[in-house]
Coordinates of C-alpha atoms in Angstrom, one line a residue:
Chain A
X178 CA 12.1 6.2 -37.0
X179 CA 10.7 9.5 -35.8
X180 CA 12.4 12.8 -36.5
X181 CA 10.2 14.7 -34.1
X182 CA 8.2 13.4 -31.2
X183 CA 6.5 14.9 -28.2
X184 CA 5.2 12.6 -25.5
X185 CA 3.8 14.3 -22.3
X186 CA 2.2 11.9 -19.9
X187 CA 1.0 14.2 -17.3
X188 CA 0.2 12.0 -14.3
X189 CA 0.7 8.4 -15.4
X190 CA -2.3 6.3 -14.3
X191 CA -2.4 2.9 -12.5
X192 CA 0.5 3.9 -10.2
X193 CA 0.3 5.4 -6.7
X194 CA 0.7 9.2 -6.7
X195 CA 1.7 11.6 -9.4
X196 CA 4.6 11.1 -11.9
X197 CA 5.0 12.5 -15.4
X198 CA 6.8 11.2 -18.5
X199 CA 8.3 13.8 -20.8
X200 CA 9.9 13.0 -24.2
X201 CA 11.0 15.6 -26.7
X202 CA 12.6 14.4 -29.9
X203 CA 13.8 17.0 -32.5
X204 CA 15.4 16.2 -35.8
X205 CA 16.1 12.7 -34.7
X206 CA 17.8 13.8 -31.6
X207 CA 16.5 13.2 -28.0
X208 CA 16.3 16.7 -26.5
X209 CA 14.5 15.8 -23.3
X210 CA 13.7 12.5 -21.7
X211 CA 12.7 12.7 -18.1
X212 CA 10.8 10.9 -15.4
X213 CA 9.3 13.7 -13.3
X214 CA 8.0 13.5 -9.8
X215 CA 6.1 16.7 -9.1
X216 CA 4.5 15.9 -5.7
X217 CA 4.9 18.1 -2.7
X218 CA 7.0 16.8 0.2
X219 CA 4.8 15.5 3.0
X220 CA 6.9 16.3 6.1
X221 CA 6.3 13.1 8.1
X222 CA 9.8 13.4 9.4
X223 CA 8.9 16.7 11.0
X224 CA 5.4 15.6 12.0
X225 CA 6.6 12.8 14.3
X226 CA 9.1 15.1 16.2
X227 CA 7.9 15.6 19.8
X228 CA 5.7 12.6 19.7
X229 CA 6.2 9.7 22.2
X230 CA 7.8 6.5 20.9
X231 CA 4.5 4.7 21.4
X232 CA 2.7 6.9 18.8
X233 CA 5.2 6.8 16.0
X234 CA 4.0 3.6 14.2
X235 CA 0.4 4.8 14.2
X236 CA 1.3 8.2 12.6
X237 CA 3.7 6.8 10.0
X238 CA 1.3 4.1 8.9
X239 CA -0.5 7.0 7.2
X240 CA 2.4 7.5 4.8
X241 CA 0.8 5.0 2.6
X242 CA -2.6 3.3 2.1
X243 CA -1.0 0.2 0.5
X244 CA 2.2 -0.4 2.6
X245 CA 0.9 0.9 5.9
X246 CA 1.9 -2.3 7.7
X247 CA 5.4 -2.1 6.3
X248 CA 5.8 1.5 7.5
X249 CA 4.5 0.6 10.9
X250 CA 6.8 -2.4 11.2
X251 CA 9.9 -0.5 10.0
X252 CA 9.1 2.3 12.5
X253 CA 8.6 -0.1 15.3
X254 CA 11.8 -2.0 14.6
X255 CA 13.7 1.4 14.6
X256 CA 12.0 2.4 17.9
X257 CA 12.8 -1.0 19.5
X258 CA 16.4 -0.7 18.3
X259 CA 16.7 2.9 19.6
X260 CA 15.3 2.1 23.0
X261 CA 16.6 -1.5 23.4
X262 CA 13.2 -3.1 23.6
X263 CA 12.8 -6.8 23.1
X264 CA 10.2 -8.8 21.1
X265 CA 9.2 -12.4 21.8
X266 CA 9.7 -15.1 19.2
X267 CA 5.9 -15.5 18.9
X268 CA 5.3 -11.7 18.3
X269 CA 8.1 -11.7 15.8
X270 CA 6.5 -14.6 13.9
X271 CA 3.0 -13.0 13.9
X272 CA 4.5 -9.7 12.7
X273 CA 6.0 -11.5 9.8
X274 CA 2.7 -13.1 9.0
X275 CA 1.1 -9.6 9.1
X276 CA 3.7 -8.3 6.7
X277 CA 3.1 -11.3 4.4
X278 CA -0.6 -10.4 4.3
X279 CA 0.3 -6.9 3.0
X280 CA 2.8 -8.3 0.5
X281 CA 0.1 -10.6 -1.0
X282 CA -2.5 -7.8 -0.9
X283 CA -0.2 -5.4 -2.7
X284 CA 1.2 -7.9 -5.2
X285 CA -2.2 -9.1 -6.2
X286 CA -3.4 -5.5 -6.5
X287 CA -0.4 -4.7 -8.8
X288 CA -0.4 -7.8 -10.9
X289 CA -4.1 -8.1 -11.1
X290 CA -5.6 -4.6 -11.2
X291 CA -2.8 -2.4 -12.3
X292 CA -0.4 -4.3 -14.5
X293 CA -2.7 -7.0 -16.1
X294 CA -4.7 -4.5 -18.1
X295 CA -1.5 -3.6 -19.9
X296 CA -1.0 -7.2 -20.9
X297 CA -4.6 -7.5 -22.0
X298 CA -4.6 -4.2 -23.8
X299 CA -7.3 -2.8 -21.6
X300 CA -7.4 0.7 -20.1
X301 CA -8.2 -0.6 -16.6
X302 CA -9.6 -3.6 -14.8
X303 CA -13.2 -2.4 -15.2
X304 CA -13.6 -3.1 -18.9
X305 CA -11.6 -6.3 -18.3
X306 CA -14.6 -7.7 -16.3
X307 CA -16.6 -8.0 -19.5
X308 CA -13.8 -9.6 -21.5
X309 CA -12.4 -12.0 -18.8
X310 CA -14.9 -12.2 -16.0
X311 CA -13.5 -15.4 -14.5
X312 CA -10.0 -13.9 -14.4
X313 CA -11.1 -10.8 -12.6
X314 CA -13.2 -12.7 -10.1
X315 CA -10.2 -14.9 -9.3
X316 CA -8.1 -11.8 -8.8
X317 CA -10.7 -10.3 -6.6
X318 CA -11.0 -13.5 -4.5
X319 CA -7.2 -13.6 -3.9
X320 CA -7.1 -9.9 -3.1
X321 CA -10.1 -10.3 -0.7
X322 CA -8.4 -13.2 1.1
X323 CA -5.2 -11.1 1.6
X324 CA -7.3 -8.2 2.9
X325 CA -9.1 -10.3 5.4
X326 CA -5.8 -11.8 6.5
X327 CA -4.4 -8.4 7.2
X328 CA -7.6 -7.4 9.0
X329 CA -7.4 -10.5 11.2
X330 CA -3.8 -9.9 12.4
X331 CA -3.4 -6.1 12.0
X332 CA -6.9 -5.2 13.2
X333 CA -7.7 -3.4 9.9
X334 CA -6.9 -4.1 6.3
X335 CA -4.8 -0.9 6.2
X336 CA -3.3 1.2 8.9
X337 CA -2.6 -1.5 11.5
X338 CA -3.7 -1.0 15.1
X339 CA -2.1 -4.1 16.8
X340 CA 1.6 -3.2 16.5
X341 CA 3.2 -1.6 19.5
X342 CA 6.9 -1.3 20.4
X343 CA 7.8 -4.5 22.3
X344 CA 5.2 -6.7 20.7
X345 CA 1.5 -6.8 19.7
X346 CA -1.7 -5.8 21.5
X347 CA -3.4 -9.0 20.5
X348 CA -3.0 -12.0 18.2
X349 CA -5.6 -14.2 16.6
X350 CA -6.8 -17.4 18.3
X351 CA -5.6 -20.8 17.3
X352 CA -8.9 -21.4 15.6
X353 CA -8.6 -18.2 13.6
X354 CA -5.1 -19.2 12.6
X355 CA -6.3 -22.6 11.4
X356 CA -9.1 -20.9 9.4
X357 CA -6.6 -18.6 7.8
X358 CA -4.4 -21.6 7.0
X359 CA -7.3 -23.4 5.3
X360 CA -8.2 -20.2 3.4
X361 CA -4.7 -20.0 2.1
X362 CA -4.7 -23.6 1.1
X363 CA -7.9 -22.9 -0.7
X364 CA -6.6 -20.0 -2.7
X365 CA -3.6 -21.9 -4.1
X366 CA -5.7 -22.9 -7.2
X367 CA -6.7 -19.3 -7.7
X368 CA -3.0 -18.2 -7.5
X369 CA -2.1 -20.9 -10.1
X370 CA -4.9 -19.7 -12.3
X371 CA -3.6 -16.1 -12.1
X372 CA -0.1 -17.4 -12.9
X373 CA -1.4 -19.3 -15.9
X374 CA -3.3 -16.3 -17.2
X375 CA -0.2 -14.1 -16.9
X376 CA 1.9 -16.7 -18.6
X377 CA -0.6 -16.9 -21.5
X378 CA 0.0 -13.2 -22.1
X379 CA 3.7 -13.1 -21.1
X380 CA 4.6 -12.6 -24.8
X381 CA 3.4 -9.0 -24.3
X382 CA 6.0 -8.4 -21.6
X383 CA 8.6 -6.2 -23.4
X384 CA 12.0 -7.8 -24.0
X385 CA 14.3 -5.2 -22.6
X386 CA 17.4 -5.6 -20.5
X387 CA 19.8 -3.2 -18.8
X388 CA 22.6 -4.4 -16.4
X389 CA 21.4 -3.1 -13.0
X390 CA 22.5 -3.2 -9.4
X391 CA 19.7 -4.8 -7.2
X392 CA 19.5 -4.0 -3.5
X393 CA 17.4 -5.8 -0.9
X394 CA 17.5 -7.4 2.5
X395 CA 19.5 -10.6 3.0
X396 CA 19.1 -12.9 6.0
X397 CA 21.9 -15.5 6.6
X398 CA 21.0 -16.9 10.0
X399 CA 18.9 -18.9 9.3
X400 CA 19.1 -18.5 5.5
X401 CA 15.7 -17.1 4.6
X402 CA 14.0 -15.4 1.6
X403 CA 13.5 -12.5 3.9
X404 CA 11.1 -9.6 4.0
X405 CA 11.8 -8.6 7.6
X406 CA 15.1 -9.7 9.1
X407 CA 18.7 -9.4 8.0
X408 CA 21.0 -6.7 6.6
X409 CA 21.4 -4.8 3.3
X410 CA 22.9 -6.6 0.3
X411 CA 23.4 -5.9 -3.4
X412 CA 24.0 -7.9 -6.5
X413 CA 27.3 -5.9 -6.7
X414 CA 28.7 -7.1 -3.4
X415 CA 28.5 -10.8 -4.0
X416 CA 26.4 -11.8 -1.1
X417 CA 28.0 -9.6 1.5
X418 CA 25.6 -8.0 4.0
X419 CA 25.8 -4.5 5.5
X420 CA 24.1 -3.7 8.8
X421 CA 20.9 -1.8 8.6
X422 CA 22.3 1.0 10.7
X423 CA 24.6 1.8 7.7
X424 CA 21.7 2.5 5.3
X425 CA 22.8 6.1 4.7
X426 CA 26.0 4.7 3.2
X427 CA 24.1 2.4 0.9
X428 CA 21.2 4.6 -0.2
X429 CA 23.3 7.7 -0.7
X430 CA 20.3 9.9 -1.3
X431 CA 20.7 13.0 -3.4
X432 CA 18.5 15.8 -4.9
X433 CA 17.9 16.4 -8.6
X434 CA 16.1 19.2 -10.3
X435 CA 13.5 17.1 -12.2
X436 CA 12.1 15.5 -9.1
X437 CA 10.7 16.5 -5.7
X438 CA 11.5 13.0 -4.5
X439 CA 15.1 12.2 -3.7
X440 CA 17.1 9.8 -5.8
X441 CA 19.6 7.1 -4.6
X442 CA 22.7 5.3 -5.8
X443 CA 25.2 2.9 -4.4
X444 CA 27.9 1.3 -6.6
X445 CA 26.5 2.6 -9.9
X446 CA 24.5 5.6 -11.1
X447 CA 21.4 4.0 -9.8
X448 CA 20.0 0.8 -8.3
X449 CA 16.7 -1.0 -8.2
X450 CA 14.7 -2.4 -5.2
X451 CA 11.6 -4.5 -5.2
X452 CA 10.5 -8.1 -5.9
X453 CA 13.0 -8.5 -8.7
X454 CA 15.8 -7.3 -6.4
X455 CA 14.8 -9.7 -3.7
X456 CA 14.6 -12.5 -6.3
X457 CA 18.0 -11.7 -7.7
X458 CA 19.6 -11.7 -4.3
X459 CA 17.7 -14.6 -2.6
X460 CA 16.0 -16.7 -5.3
X461 CA 17.6 -20.0 -4.1
X462 CA 15.7 -19.6 -0.8
X463 CA 12.2 -19.5 -2.3
X464 CA 9.6 -22.1 -1.5
X465 CA 9.1 -25.0 -3.9
X466 CA 5.9 -23.6 -5.4
X467 CA 7.5 -20.3 -5.9
X468 CA 10.5 -21.9 -7.6
X469 CA 8.1 -23.8 -9.9
X470 CA 6.4 -20.5 -10.8
X471 CA 9.7 -18.8 -11.6
X472 CA 10.6 -21.8 -13.8
X473 CA 7.2 -21.4 -15.6
X474 CA 8.2 -17.9 -16.7
X475 CA 11.9 -18.7 -17.3
X476 CA 12.7 -16.2 -14.5
X477 CA 16.3 -16.8 -13.3
X478 CA 18.7 -15.1 -10.9
X479 CA 20.5 -12.3 -12.7
X480 CA 17.5 -11.2 -14.7
X481 CA 17.7 -7.5 -15.5
X482 CA 14.5 -6.9 -17.4
X483 CA 12.6 -4.4 -15.2
X484 CA 9.3 -5.5 -16.7
X485 CA 9.8 -8.9 -15.1
X486 CA 9.4 -7.3 -11.6
X487 CA 5.7 -8.0 -12.0
X488 CA 6.5 -11.7 -12.6
X489 CA 8.8 -11.7 -9.6
X490 CA 5.9 -10.4 -7.5
X491 CA 3.7 -13.2 -8.7
X492 CA 6.5 -15.7 -7.8
X493 CA 6.6 -14.2 -4.3
X494 CA 2.9 -14.7 -3.9
X495 CA 3.4 -18.4 -4.0
X496 CA 6.3 -18.1 -1.6
X497 CA 4.2 -16.1 0.8
X498 CA 1.2 -18.5 0.7
X499 CA 3.3 -21.6 1.1
X500 CA 5.6 -20.2 3.8
X501 CA 2.6 -18.9 5.8
X502 CA 0.9 -22.3 5.8
X503 CA 4.1 -23.8 7.3
X504 CA 4.7 -21.0 9.8
X505 CA 1.1 -21.4 11.2
X506 CA 1.8 -25.1 11.7
X507 CA 5.0 -24.3 13.6
X508 CA 3.3 -21.5 15.6
X509 CA 0.4 -23.8 16.7
X510 CA 2.6 -26.7 17.4
X511 CA 4.5 -24.6 19.9
X512 CA 1.2 -23.4 21.3
X513 CA 0.0 -19.8 21.4
X514 CA 1.0 -17.9 24.6
X515 CA -1.0 -15.0 26.1
X516 CA 1.6 -12.2 26.0
X517 CA -0.4 -9.3 24.6
X518 CA 1.4 -6.0 25.3
X519 CA -1.5 -4.1 26.6
X520 CA 0.7 -1.6 28.3
X521 CA 2.4 -1.2 24.9
X522 CA 5.9 -1.9 26.0
X523 CA 8.1 -4.7 27.4
X524 CA 10.8 -2.7 29.0
X525 CA 12.8 -5.0 31.3
X526 CA 14.8 -2.1 32.7
X527 CA 11.6 -0.2 33.6
X528 CA 13.0 3.1 32.3
X529 CA 13.4 4.6 28.9
X530 CA 16.9 5.6 27.8
X531 CA 17.6 8.1 25.1
X532 CA 18.9 6.5 21.9
X533 CA 18.9 6.3 18.1
X534 CA 18.0 3.3 16.0
X535 CA 17.2 2.2 12.5
X536 CA 14.9 -0.4 11.1
X537 CA 14.5 -1.9 7.6
X538 CA 11.7 -4.0 6.2
X539 CA 11.0 -5.1 2.6
X540 CA 7.9 -3.2 1.4
X541 CA 6.1 -4.9 -1.5
X542 CA 7.9 -2.4 -3.7
X543 CA 11.4 -2.7 -2.1
X544 CA 13.5 -2.1 0.9
X545 CA 12.3 0.6 3.3
X546 CA 14.4 2.4 6.0
X547 CA 13.2 4.3 9.1
X548 CA 15.4 5.9 11.6
X549 CA 14.5 7.8 14.8
X550 CA 16.2 9.4 17.8
X551 CA 14.5 9.7 21.2
X552 CA 15.3 11.8 24.3
X553 CA 15.3 10.3 27.8
X554 CA 11.5 10.8 28.1
X555 CA 11.0 8.7 24.9
X556 CA 10.0 11.6 22.8
X557 CA 11.2 11.8 19.2
X558 CA 13.8 14.4 18.4
X559 CA 14.8 13.3 14.9
X560 CA 13.4 11.1 12.2
X561 CA 14.6 10.0 8.8
X562 CA 12.8 7.7 6.3
X563 CA 13.9 6.4 2.9
X564 CA 11.1 4.8 0.9
X565 CA 11.7 2.2 -1.9
X566 CA 10.2 4.2 -4.7
X567 CA 12.8 7.0 -4.0
X568 CA 15.4 4.4 -4.5
X569 CA 14.0 3.4 -7.8
X570 CA 13.5 6.9 -9.4
X571 CA 17.1 7.2 -10.7
X572 CA 16.8 3.6 -12.1
X573 CA 13.6 4.4 -13.9
X574 CA 15.4 7.4 -15.6
X575 CA 18.4 5.2 -16.5
X576 CA 16.0 2.6 -18.0
X577 CA 14.3 5.3 -20.0
X578 CA 17.6 6.4 -21.4
X579 CA 18.5 2.9 -22.7
X580 CA 14.9 1.9 -23.7
X581 CA 13.9 4.9 -25.8
X582 CA 16.5 4.7 -28.6
X583 CA 15.7 1.0 -28.9
X584 CA 12.0 1.6 -29.5
X585 CA 12.1 4.8 -31.6
X586 CA 10.9 2.9 -34.7
X587 CA 7.6 2.1 -33.0
X588 CA 4.5 4.3 -33.2
X589 CA 4.1 7.1 -30.7
X590 CA 1.4 5.3 -28.9
X591 CA 3.5 2.2 -28.5
X592 CA 6.4 4.2 -27.3
X593 CA 4.2 5.9 -24.8
X594 CA 2.7 2.6 -23.6
X595 CA 6.1 1.0 -23.2
X596 CA 7.4 3.9 -21.1
X597 CA 4.3 3.8 -19.0
X598 CA 4.5 0.1 -18.6
X599 CA 8.1 0.4 -17.5
X600 CA 7.1 2.9 -14.7
X601 CA 4.2 0.7 -13.7
X602 CA 6.4 -2.4 -13.6
X603 CA 8.3 -0.8 -10.7
X604 CA 5.0 -0.6 -8.9
X605 CA 5.8 2.9 -7.7
X606 CA 4.2 4.3 -4.6
X607 CA 4.9 8.0 -5.2
X608 CA 2.9 9.3 -2.3
X609 CA -0.5 9.4 -0.8
X610 CA -2.1 12.0 1.3
X611 CA -5.3 13.9 0.4
X612 CA -8.1 11.7 -1.0
X613 CA -11.2 13.8 -0.7
X614 CA -14.1 13.3 -3.0
X615 CA -14.2 15.8 -5.9
X616 CA -17.7 15.7 -7.4
X617 CA -20.1 17.7 -9.5
X618 CA -23.8 17.2 -9.2
X619 CA -25.5 16.0 -12.3
X620 CA -28.0 18.7 -13.5
Chain B
X193 CA -3.6 9.8 23.7
X194 CA -6.3 8.9 21.3
X195 CA -3.8 7.5 18.9
X196 CA -2.8 4.8 21.4
X197 CA -6.4 4.1 22.4
X198 CA -7.1 3.3 18.8
X199 CA -4.7 0.4 19.2
X200 CA -7.5 -1.7 20.7
X201 CA -10.0 -2.2 17.9
X202 CA -13.6 -2.3 18.8
X203 CA -15.6 -5.5 18.6
X204 CA -17.7 -4.2 15.7
X205 CA -14.6 -3.6 13.6
X206 CA -13.1 -7.0 14.3
X207 CA -16.3 -8.9 13.3
X208 CA -15.8 -8.1 9.7
X209 CA -12.8 -10.3 9.5
X210 CA -12.4 -13.9 8.4
X211 CA -15.4 -16.1 8.4
X212 CA -17.5 -14.0 10.7
X213 CA -20.9 -12.7 9.6
X214 CA -21.0 -9.4 7.8
X215 CA -23.8 -7.1 8.9
X216 CA -26.4 -5.9 6.4
X217 CA -25.4 -2.3 6.6
X218 CA -21.8 -0.9 6.5
X219 CA -20.8 2.6 7.4
X220 CA -17.4 3.5 6.0
X221 CA -15.5 6.6 7.2
X222 CA -13.0 7.7 4.6
X223 CA -10.1 10.2 4.9
X224 CA -6.7 11.0 6.4
X225 CA -7.0 11.9 10.0
X226 CA -3.7 13.7 9.9
X227 CA -5.0 16.4 7.6
X228 CA -7.7 18.1 9.7
X229 CA -11.0 18.1 7.9
X230 CA -9.8 15.5 5.4
X231 CA -10.4 13.0 8.2
X232 CA -14.0 14.1 9.0
X233 CA -15.4 10.8 7.6
X234 CA -13.3 8.8 10.0
X235 CA -14.1 11.1 13.0
X236 CA -17.9 10.7 12.3
X237 CA -17.7 6.9 11.9
X238 CA -15.9 6.7 15.2
X239 CA -18.6 8.7 17.0
X240 CA -21.3 6.6 15.3
X241 CA -19.7 3.4 16.4
X242 CA -19.7 4.2 20.1
X243 CA -21.7 1.4 21.8
X244 CA -24.3 3.8 23.2
X245 CA -25.4 4.6 19.7
X246 CA -26.5 1.0 19.3
X247 CA -26.9 0.1 15.7
X248 CA -27.0 -3.7 15.9
X249 CA -27.3 -4.2 12.1
X250 CA -24.4 -1.9 11.2
X251 CA -20.7 -2.5 10.8
X252 CA -18.6 0.7 11.2
X253 CA -15.3 0.8 9.4
X254 CA -12.5 3.3 9.5
X255 CA -11.2 2.9 6.0
X256 CA -8.7 5.7 6.0
X257 CA -7.2 6.2 2.6
X258 CA -8.0 2.6 1.6
X259 CA -8.4 2.3 -2.2
X260 CA -9.6 -0.9 -3.8
X261 CA -10.2 -2.3 -0.3
X262 CA -13.5 -0.5 -0.5
X263 CA -14.5 -3.1 -3.1
X264 CA -14.3 -5.8 -0.4
X265 CA -15.8 -3.6 2.4
X266 CA -19.1 -3.1 0.5
X267 CA -19.3 -6.5 -1.1
X268 CA -22.6 -8.3 -0.6
X269 CA -24.0 -5.9 1.9
X270 CA -27.6 -4.6 1.7
X271 CA -26.6 -1.0 2.1
X272 CA -23.4 1.0 2.2
X273 CA -23.1 4.5 3.7
X274 CA -19.9 6.2 2.8
X275 CA -18.8 9.4 4.7
X276 CA -16.1 11.5 3.3
X277 CA -14.8 15.0 3.0
X278 CA -16.1 16.3 -0.3
X279 CA -15.4 19.3 -2.5
X280 CA -19.0 20.3 -3.5
X281 CA -18.8 24.0 -4.0
X282 CA -20.7 24.6 -0.8
X283 CA -20.0 26.5 2.5
X284 CA -17.5 24.8 4.8
X285 CA -19.2 22.4 7.2
X286 CA -22.1 21.7 4.8
X287 CA -23.3 18.1 4.8
X288 CA -25.0 16.7 1.8
X289 CA -26.5 13.3 1.1
X290 CA -26.3 12.0 -2.4
X291 CA -26.3 8.7 -4.3
X292 CA -23.8 7.6 -6.9
X293 CA -26.3 8.3 -9.7
X294 CA -26.5 12.0 -8.6
X295 CA -22.9 12.9 -9.1
X296 CA -20.1 12.6 -11.5
X297 CA -16.5 12.6 -10.5
X298 CA -14.3 15.4 -11.7
X299 CA -11.1 13.5 -11.2
X300 CA -9.0 13.6 -14.3
X301 CA -7.4 10.2 -13.8
X302 CA -9.8 8.1 -15.7
X303 CA -8.1 4.8 -14.9
X304 CA -7.2 3.1 -11.7
X305 CA -4.3 4.2 -9.6
X306 CA -3.8 2.7 -6.2
X307 CA -5.1 5.6 -4.1
X308 CA -6.4 8.1 -6.6
X309 CA -9.0 5.8 -7.9
X310 CA -12.4 7.1 -8.2
X311 CA -14.9 5.6 -5.7
X312 CA -17.5 5.6 -8.5
X313 CA -15.3 3.3 -10.5
X314 CA -15.0 0.9 -7.5
X315 CA -18.8 0.9 -7.3
X316 CA -18.9 0.2 -11.0
X317 CA -16.6 -2.7 -10.6
X318 CA -18.6 -4.0 -7.7
X319 CA -21.8 -3.9 -9.9
X320 CA -20.1 -5.7 -12.7
X321 CA -19.0 -8.4 -10.2
X322 CA -22.6 -8.8 -9.1
X323 CA -21.8 -8.0 -5.4
X324 CA -22.8 -4.4 -5.1
X325 CA -25.1 -3.3 -2.3
X326 CA -28.6 -2.4 -3.5
X327 CA -28.3 1.0 -1.9
X328 CA -25.3 3.2 -1.6
X329 CA -25.5 6.5 0.1
X330 CA -22.8 9.2 0.3
X331 CA -22.5 11.9 2.9
X332 CA -20.2 14.5 1.8
X333 CA -18.9 17.2 4.1
X334 CA -17.4 20.4 2.6
X335 CA -14.0 20.9 4.3
X336 CA -12.7 24.2 5.7
X337 CA -9.1 23.2 5.9
X338 CA -6.9 20.3 4.7
X339 CA -3.8 21.5 6.5
X340 CA -1.9 19.1 8.8
X341 CA -3.7 18.5 12.0
X342 CA -5.2 15.6 14.0
X343 CA -8.6 17.3 14.6
X344 CA -11.2 18.7 12.3
X345 CA -11.6 22.5 12.3
X346 CA -13.9 24.1 14.8
X347 CA -16.4 24.8 12.0
X348 CA -16.8 21.1 11.3
X349 CA -16.3 19.8 14.9
X350 CA -19.0 22.2 16.1
X351 CA -21.5 20.5 13.7
X352 CA -20.7 17.0 14.7
X353 CA -24.1 16.4 16.4
X354 CA -25.9 17.5 13.3
X355 CA -23.8 15.1 11.2
X356 CA -24.5 12.3 13.6
X357 CA -28.2 13.0 13.7
X358 CA -28.4 13.3 9.9
X359 CA -26.5 10.0 9.2
X360 CA -28.3 8.1 12.1
X361 CA -31.6 8.6 10.2
X362 CA -30.0 6.6 7.4
X363 CA -29.2 3.7 9.8
X364 CA -32.6 3.2 11.4

């Protein structure tokens, strides 16, 4: 047990954006234990004001270089809700397939490149190549497949260009869908290999639990393990569902001194969103392969070990692959229709009406809300967005407060690593904006 | 309305997908087009990709702030040309050609994060996987402003033809 301890992780690595961990222990007493988010606000809500409804999803896709499809879809759903625009069943299905591509892309990235080095005791994926070349090659293969899948449907691997209010500008051909389906069938063994590797090192996943409220989307009609449709649910409301329009009442965002990002709470001091939240709310609706994967790891509904979020992401990878293979079959059986929205909008009434609307989509790291108001010309007059990582910040802090006293007998390095791993397990996406090269020439 | 026009990806961009054949050379424009000069790499890539420029052996890709996606974009190409806004202690608007061996990153984050990762580390990973292009060339452009804005500053925009001419020599 330490009497005095100072841990200052200034900018934790292998997460998106900048977050700091601060621990001060004096005479055996914890004086300071904080999860800091020091990033500057990015003002996207102000940036979209005055822009036409057709531009919104393109602008907000720049919020993130990982979940750009999710942001575009949440924005588009909100725009469609505000303006009363309809979307065909086919476009709806293809949008979900696009979202799945991003989920797989992001999950593999997190499990493979960002979290796996922790389990292997490596500082990053680069030195891991020398130690486990086949594992890294398998991870890269799966990640590449997901990237090409996103490219095929969204027009680019990141920052999609095919989504427009009312539908999609284009969709892949039947032949391309069949190729995608075959590629996904082909990567099932790679996914199983990744699962087996993670299982072989699962003993390194810390055993820590804290009873937690988990919030996610829930779709009851038809019952689906949803990433796109449905309303808001929580493990504290026993399967009830709140309409997405009520998200302000469920997220209850507030401001704290230690963070430039807002925090959120619902029934308790904090709640968690993400793969483990989706699993805890909807696990019985997973595909058979995903259920098998969960069983492999002993992951069951009600799990409240935040480190297991990474495993829940892996389980979701199987669900996504298996479900997509089925969805493509259904799509092609019905036959693809030429309904590209080149004008951008299917607006039966022919006129735009002023309105306000909200949209929610499950980002890889949890439920995401967008809300917009438009004037009668279709120009944005107000915007509000609530990203999943904001909803997790308070929960990370609460986890820290329970975890630290439990591991104080460990070495400072181990304590630091466990706190860092905890943050990484949430797969936080703190922000992304400037990414210019910063170089010095070798003399 | 350039934002909406971007909703129709060019043929060159689409061909990179799926089973289609990758071209020997790839030009990657990096940056955030909502932060004025930060997006200069993307603006230049867009100009280079216009059909009249005619580079049949080249794929042009707007990679935005894509991180590890770069690994896949450069994989198994003969040559990769990466254009980005770069802080090089030079006059705003300066363009400079360099190779990965000629620079070291000054980023303090030594390990991967999703967006902050060092391009040089991606190249290192690509080499270790045995799929790195034989030739990688960077074109860095010193920014004048990184403030919000959908266009580069006049200083950089005014030199666009110089940038195009300089980079075109690399694609012959």
